[in-house]
């Protein structure tokens, strides 16, 4: 019996273009307050558009509000319920963060505002650096990377720069086969070849495999800790030693820091560089795909190579202390994006840190780990655990038992939708066939988690007793499973007047 | 802690159910010597009202056009102060939008998916291209991705970049190509017009995989895209047009019509606040034939077994989570919510609004240019026709002029010496001035009379 | 076939009290910054609570956000679609109004702030008075009434005061049988007995009936114009003359002003007092029941009797002009609420007025009337028109034809829900048996209206062919029709721990 | 016009479908001589940005605790500056809440209905009563409604009102009863304590239908509710307790426990911003036996034919739309959204938070009272124990003292001469001072030293 959800009336809605009618307007600008000169006298005709912007819709404000409000109701969201996507840390996004990030004094300031007129912004760029350095146990932080993947790229570049300064950039980056796809992709951009090492029987780094590949051509090991299986690399110190002794550096993918904040610090483990996903561990909203922020923290040795500009504090002649942006960074890897990073995301993350403080951050970590273990404990009789061990913030099962009835991970995921939940992460990490990856985060209470456990238990039962029910799921959504194969074979990637009933499902 | 819905006793209970005595046991997988024995040394938790007070104080330490001293600002250079309809924030504040994840589960993500599909469509229309992705980090990284894609497509490891491309974009491209085995040549711009020197294209080698040009260029000037396209295609290279001031697309010929193969840039001008430089939203559009080489996410239309149409993430085999080191890009999280902001902006302004806004930029910028160039000692540095930005040459060093203007609560623009100090000198007195539809005639007139005084 | 809506997964949710667990918190206050003294030493024990506030929930912020976000999705709303409630004028609520009404400078100001420190607020109290006086064609406006009904009461009191000053308050208020229930209820509070007059065959005031009751004991006629049938009182001047000649005054219920703004003015018709519903005609949100604002506009003669305080402008010694609140109003009817009215609503309404201007207001009126007439035109073959005539902003049908199949107005209303619409107003005005009262407002586009027409046509067909389908409606909502009779017989008006599955429908 | 989704040509089409030539024909029901031949003489439409500018300017013309001069404010007197959790505005900004109508159609209004049911429950718990309605306009009209209800219940046309009830509440009651054939007597308050003179109850006649008392009273003092209840019941009248500072309920005995028959007042202290006096939210609670006499809307639980529970508006036969002139009140639209704000507030603060907030009010107010009464020339005017408001006697006229304080950006409180000038004189130097959990010790200390200077 489905306890958490029902079905309810829900509005259909076409594409915004289908609401367009000649002459409708949704805006009102002030009258032009300077004399208007014929456009052609200012810009050569050949440079002017000749399509009258025909593609853009003509709609009223009411149309816009109705359109986007309606389609929003088709989404599941953290504010509606548990979002147990493993590796994604879908925690609660505090409304206070949203509010402060919108203060007029922030949103209306231009990135090239002279330093003396933007001291507030500069403080907000420095303060998170200090906190994140302490949290990671590393020496310096750059807030510039726009997301985790860019943090990886930036971090590996600082490593490369460092090695170059030592005389040899080296050739390889070692990445466990359990790593997230962005790891190898980022290594490639940095001009490194990827050496994949097989994880050990317990899913952790196999030291022998590691020793076997580590040599003087290896620039770095890229390690996710806790691993994408949610387990801590217990031999992390040994691992770092092995890499360091061979003259390489250790990059840690910090996407799973929600398991560690306040409990242990990468810097203390021997890690040289780490990126943080502020849109995971530090509660900034995912926004249906972004934006995020992927700051990196590095050791003292790597600090000179961080992207420019850097915020530095100076004491003026009159003794007053001022912050300024320093562009003079001769050893820097360079810039990884224009301006100063995803500022509005950084403000939210800082707001989260000051709201929680040391105790709150640790409490969050403890609760996230507690919740994951609680789920692991209650589901282990119904689903096959991928790797025995001590899960931290997330747990990975497989569909092994359900396959016996022709039910696969994807079916289980879709059936969870009928039970009122967003599915867990599926088929990741790749080393786990039919992976079912569950991360509750600290934002879930026991009741919601128990409902989730009930749902998965009930689905396990359905898989045995009425497998078709699961394989045809979801049944309670406005549309069913979509034919992704055809979509990829004959891609329709934009609206054209022809396709006029698009989206108006129902 | 108010963000944790488990009561202390519930946590106790859960531990006991698992046969654990304390939370510490949960971390037994972490070697004892690595466990932090002390609290983090960061400031103690603030109450909600103190947190608000702290950020209010920070906000008040900034001087902006609408807060504090209410500076009249003429800053542009890749970040533009355009009018932002109120409905945008109202709509992106629907938690169904901003607290949802990347739409990997289409049955409960159609809202996000349809919005991205609409974004892709609008970008295609504005740029004159066939395919747009779901966004990239920003205009600079979109430009870098274009360079990487050109190399994938052409196999050529050299690119030619216009010297009047946004300097920070060039810096970012440098960062991205440095280790990717790609080299660049800088194409000089004309000293008189500030636009790309077409003759420089005459003798570029056939080893060039792409020619990257920004229009309007960093100085605000409109480039001869058609001619550059021809020259570029003659050597079989890809023509990449960068648009950092998307508002110009409301008035200017679409790069697609002018022959671009890739059009990329920044949608900040479409409903995204300045926010000290971020978050913004990069866009990336190209020809259909290159659609499987495009970086980032793509949304496509699909149908269910009852024929109901909907949308899905598609062509995922290009992406890192499947292709790993062979992916077309390492990007995963993009700027989804900000692509939505631009989609709402373009829906609200629509066909008429975008045109009207763009024309107001044009008219006001030229009004300002006429007046300033009329002041003794000041002149327009470049001759090319421009949209809403232009460079003036002042009778004194730009930094000095700007400092004097600040005393009168005016941010007069950007001193070009900041970027063109060394190599291309002769820019000590040059100021890049931006005027948008939000700049009042009164502010322009204030700037003009202030400049006159400073100049004399 | 239902085009406008589908069904979609929707979260269940219990009462907030059911989420309560000892020790959960959703707030954090600053530490007390003065020395704490034992409470008992400050307040006698007998004055202190002895229930430990046991009734209040203990929940986290996440619980609060999830709870109210979930239950919100159970509501229909203007932002989701057409809300054709006749007499309620459910128009679009501009987001700009919402934004400006929240400016810190407004929300943080105390009602007793000295005048010189609240000049901005006082301007915002004066400006709408000026605009509303012009819109109604009357001399003076009071913004104090909190809603239409209070406006009625206040307006009738000014009439009473005026008559008293003339020497006789009189006994009766004449109200047509088509009037809204608040009219007689308000008259009663003012100590007047209600004389109800039967409407004429065309639904308008029957002059003979009127003449028959108008005498020297009649204080006022309370007239809704356009009437609750949506039709203009064509003989309004004559009506006013009859009342005036008998020494009475004319009160106009302005709830239907959305049909008249910019087209005709009550003051020009001979009306002495009118109330406006800012939450109808002037776009302020209904908020699921309120707040609203019910300003009244009156003639010069009645001005002295308006509630105090009044905003007046004074020229200071130095020639500067200042606004202040004037409490010295000897003839005033008094105060009808504390402080200065529903200020936050007034700000929104003013924002609407300055946004639309004269042309926009007239355009809104014209479109509202156009839409209503369009609906009347397309539905007259399927539903019985209550009264022939020239409808303005709304149209009233009856269920006469559908009754033949045992289908009643309520069934039609409920079936509309399945079609993705909020029902129209039902069984009002009372003079129309089985009234079906439809008001589209100007906020609906042709497409939405056509869908509405299709839906009602289709329901008319269903009433003939499959009446059970209509009588059992709604079918697509999370709960069905509720047993209101039992609810009224054995009222459960508050939660008690016993009733613990309440609300968790599904 | 951007709020109209019909295009001009669509409107044309619709007219033609109806066989009409022009919009004017739609108004043929309106006599020509009554039709306005000119445009309304109100300001021309403003653009969105100009509208924002206009209201920004107005907002900047106000001086408040958080804007402009950042006044330290000690104003209370029926409107209180309490901390407001951010989530409240986030949640009431869900358009499903604020753009919906009164929940007459339960199947698609359960969100609103359940929230009101929760509001009713919380009000009952806090007041110690059985039944609460869904809100009334504000505390003053709730008090007036209590008087009218008392007359309905007892049939007695005379009420006794405490002279230390909020003066504006008394004014509103006067307005409501004036024509309803109800008369009032004012019960004097004690000159020393500021509380109701209990002896005055001894000899009130049996023709009194209700005794109306505010606690804490207008001067902040806590009334002897139990004793007043006994005296009131002795004559068979209803005991009405008015609470204008709802925060006090976090600490003080519930009026229900003290014997009240009706408890009404204002929930503004629960999450509703000051907003210059409105919108606020009146509450009204009473005993079960009176539930069919209660004014305003009531929400009750109900079930559908499948046993699923939900909520509906109930006991509607009391209301104007059915009972017309015999209704228990003329109220229709109430303060729904603001009742929701208070419901979210009480949920967020919860049991612990309301208690902590209330206690901070108490502690800080007494800290301030201790210091001020310690200043030479100043003393507490009344002796009764108080919650977060108290009256001080200054050595000079209150208006003068407050003006001097304003020069130092302090709004020191409310001069009582404003209300007690005539009749009850002896209040020229009296100031009503309010201190809440939002008042910082620093502000209190500033006030104290400023008063000291002014006093000397
Ligand atoms: C383990 C891991 N590494 C890296 C990333 C990439 O981070 P982002 O999406 O912010 O680029 C993710 C996020 O999906 C991740 O889960
Ligand atoms: C015709 C009419 N008169 C009066 C009213 C009462 O207005 P309010 O609900 O604002 O008190 C209404 C609103 O329902 C109405 O429709």
Tab-separated table of N, CA, C and O in Angstrom, chain C residues 424-459:
chain	number	residue	atom	x	y	z
C	424	UNK	N	-17.073	27.597	-11.054
C	424	UNK	CA	-17.635	28.958	-11.011
C	424	UNK	C	-18.310	29.148	-9.664
C	424	UNK	O	-18.356	28.234	-8.852
C	425	UNK	N	-18.860	30.338	-9.416
C	425	UNK	CA	-19.638	30.562	-8.204
C	425	UNK	C	-20.970	29.837	-8.342
C	425	UNK	O	-21.591	29.880	-9.408
C	426	UNK	N	-21.382	29.159	-7.290
C	426	UNK	CA	-22.618	28.373	-7.361
C	426	UNK	C	-23.683	28.899	-6.410
C	426	UNK	O	-23.366	29.402	-5.330
C	427	UNK	N	-24.923	28.808	-6.869
C	427	UNK	CA	-26.095	29.160	-6.036
C	427	UNK	C	-26.075	30.592	-5.515
C	427	UNK	O	-26.599	30.885	-4.444
C	428	UNK	N	-25.428	31.470	-6.222
C	428	UNK	CA	-25.471	32.897	-5.926
C	428	UNK	C	-25.549	33.625	-7.257
C	428	UNK	O	-24.865	33.233	-8.193
C	429	UNK	N	-26.391	34.642	-7.436
C	429	UNK	CA	-27.286	35.216	-6.425
C	429	UNK	C	-28.466	34.290	-6.096
C	429	UNK	O	-28.847	33.458	-6.900
C	430	UNK	N	-28.973	34.481	-4.892
C	430	UNK	CA	-30.013	33.579	-4.379
C	430	UNK	C	-31.286	33.624	-5.209
C	430	UNK	O	-32.069	32.674	-5.220
C	431	UNK	N	-31.494	34.723	-5.928
C	431	UNK	CA	-32.748	34.821	-6.698
C	431	UNK	C	-32.732	33.900	-7.905
C	431	UNK	O	-33.750	33.688	-8.547
C	432	UNK	N	-31.545	33.362	-8.219
C	432	UNK	CA	-31.460	32.446	-9.356
C	432	UNK	C	-31.330	31.022	-8.831
C	432	UNK	O	-30.309	30.664	-8.248
C	433	UNK	N	-32.377	30.204	-9.018
C	433	UNK	CA	-32.274	28.812	-8.554
C	433	UNK	C	-31.174	28.095	-9.326
C	433	UNK	O	-31.110	28.200	-10.553
C	434	UNK	N	-30.283	27.446	-8.600
C	434	UNK	CA	-29.198	26.714	-9.261
C	434	UNK	C	-28.286	27.607	-10.069
C	434	UNK	O	-27.845	27.252	-11.163
C	435	UNK	N	-28.000	28.778	-9.508
C	435	UNK	CA	-27.183	29.747	-10.256
C	435	UNK	C	-25.790	29.213	-10.581
C	435	UNK	O	-25.151	28.562	-9.766
C	436	UNK	N	-25.383	29.504	-11.815
C	436	UNK	CA	-24.038	29.188	-12.310
C	436	UNK	C	-23.445	30.525	-12.728
C	436	UNK	O	-23.823	31.081	-13.757
C	437	UNK	N	-22.585	31.073	-11.881
C	437	UNK	CA	-22.155	32.460	-12.054
C	437	UNK	C	-20.694	32.503	-12.486
C	437	UNK	O	-19.803	32.082	-11.746
C	438	UNK	N	-20.472	33.001	-13.682
C	438	UNK	CA	-19.137	32.920	-14.292
C	438	UNK	C	-18.521	34.289	-14.526
C	438	UNK	O	-19.105	35.139	-15.195
C	439	UNK	N	-17.336	34.516	-13.946
C	439	UNK	CA	-16.607	35.757	-14.169
C	439	UNK	C	-15.177	35.434	-14.581
C	439	UNK	O	-14.374	34.988	-13.765
C	440	UNK	N	-14.856	35.642	-15.840
C	440	UNK	CA	-13.524	35.254	-16.310
C	440	UNK	C	-12.430	36.258	-15.930
C	440	UNK	O	-11.288	35.876	-15.713
C	441	UNK	N	-12.775	37.525	-15.816
C	441	UNK	CA	-11.850	38.659	-15.665
C	441	UNK	C	-11.017	38.820	-16.934
C	441	UNK	O	-10.982	37.945	-17.793
C	442	UNK	N	-10.269	39.910	-16.959
C	442	UNK	CA	-9.422	40.216	-18.121
C	442	UNK	C	-8.161	39.366	-18.147
C	442	UNK	O	-7.409	39.389	-19.118
C	443	UNK	N	-7.922	38.610	-17.076
C	443	UNK	CA	-6.658	37.871	-17.002
C	443	UNK	C	-6.662	36.577	-17.802
C	443	UNK	O	-5.669	35.853	-17.795
C	444	UNK	N	-7.766	36.276	-18.441
C	444	UNK	CA	-7.824	35.050	-19.230
C	444	UNK	C	-7.691	35.343	-20.715
C	444	UNK	O	-8.279	36.286	-21.221
C	445	UNK	N	-6.903	34.504	-21.360
C	445	UNK	CA	-6.749	34.619	-22.805
C	445	UNK	C	-7.779	33.747	-23.495
C	445	UNK	O	-8.403	32.889	-22.873
C	446	UNK	N	-7.890	33.985	-24.772
C	446	UNK	CA	-8.922	33.270	-25.524
C	446	UNK	C	-8.766	31.752	-25.422
C	446	UNK	O	-9.748	31.029	-25.269
C	447	UNK	N	-7.525	31.278	-25.474
C	447	UNK	CA	-7.338	29.825	-25.427
C	447	UNK	C	-7.899	29.217	-24.153
C	447	UNK	O	-8.628	28.229	-24.194
C	448	UNK	N	-7.529	29.831	-23.021
C	448	UNK	CA	-8.004	29.303	-21.740
C	448	UNK	C	-9.532	29.361	-21.704
C	448	UNK	O	-10.198	28.418	-21.271
C	449	UNK	N	-10.089	30.444	-22.211
C	449	UNK	CA	-11.543	30.590	-22.202
C	449	UNK	C	-12.202	29.554	-23.106
C	449	UNK	O	-13.221	28.945	-22.742
C	450	UNK	N	-11.600	29.319	-24.251
C	450	UNK	CA	-12.158	28.306	-25.151
C	450	UNK	C	-12.124	26.923	-24.495
C	450	UNK	O	-13.064	26.133	-24.617
C	451	UNK	N	-11.049	26.643	-23.778
C	451	UNK	CA	-10.983	25.363	-23.062
C	451	UNK	C	-12.105	25.291	-22.038
C	451	UNK	O	-12.722	24.240	-21.831
C	452	UNK	N	-12.377	26.415	-21.415
C	452	UNK	CA	-13.437	26.464	-20.404
C	452	UNK	C	-14.793	26.230	-21.057
C	452	UNK	O	-15.617	25.446	-20.565
C	453	UNK	N	-15.011	26.880	-22.181
C	453	UNK	CA	-16.276	26.705	-22.911
C	453	UNK	C	-16.425	25.244	-23.343
C	453	UNK	O	-17.467	24.613	-23.112
C	454	UNK	N	-15.342	24.699	-23.895
C	454	UNK	CA	-15.375	23.278	-24.291
C	454	UNK	C	-15.745	22.402	-23.110
C	454	UNK	O	-16.571	21.497	-23.218
C	455	UNK	N	-15.121	22.689	-21.972
C	455	UNK	CA	-15.364	21.863	-20.794
C	455	UNK	C	-16.837	21.906	-20.410
C	455	UNK	O	-17.476	20.866	-20.218
C	456	UNK	N	-17.405	23.103	-20.354
C	456	UNK	CA	-18.811	23.209	-19.942
C	456	UNK	C	-19.745	22.600	-20.986
C	456	UNK	O	-20.768	21.996	-20.650
C	457	UNK	N	-19.383	22.724	-22.250
C	457	UNK	CA	-20.202	22.081	-23.291
C	457	UNK	C	-20.129	20.571	-23.116
C	457	UNK	O	-21.138	19.861	-23.138
C	458	UNK	N	-18.926	20.085	-22.900
C	458	UNK	CA	-18.733	18.648	-22.742
C	458	UNK	C	-19.473	18.138	-21.500
C	458	UNK	O	-20.078	17.057	-21.514
C	459	UNK	N	-19.485	18.940	-20.452
C	459	UNK	CA	-20.201	18.538	-19.232
C	459	UNK	C	-21.710	18.525	-19.498
C	459	UNK	O	-22.438	17.629	-19.052
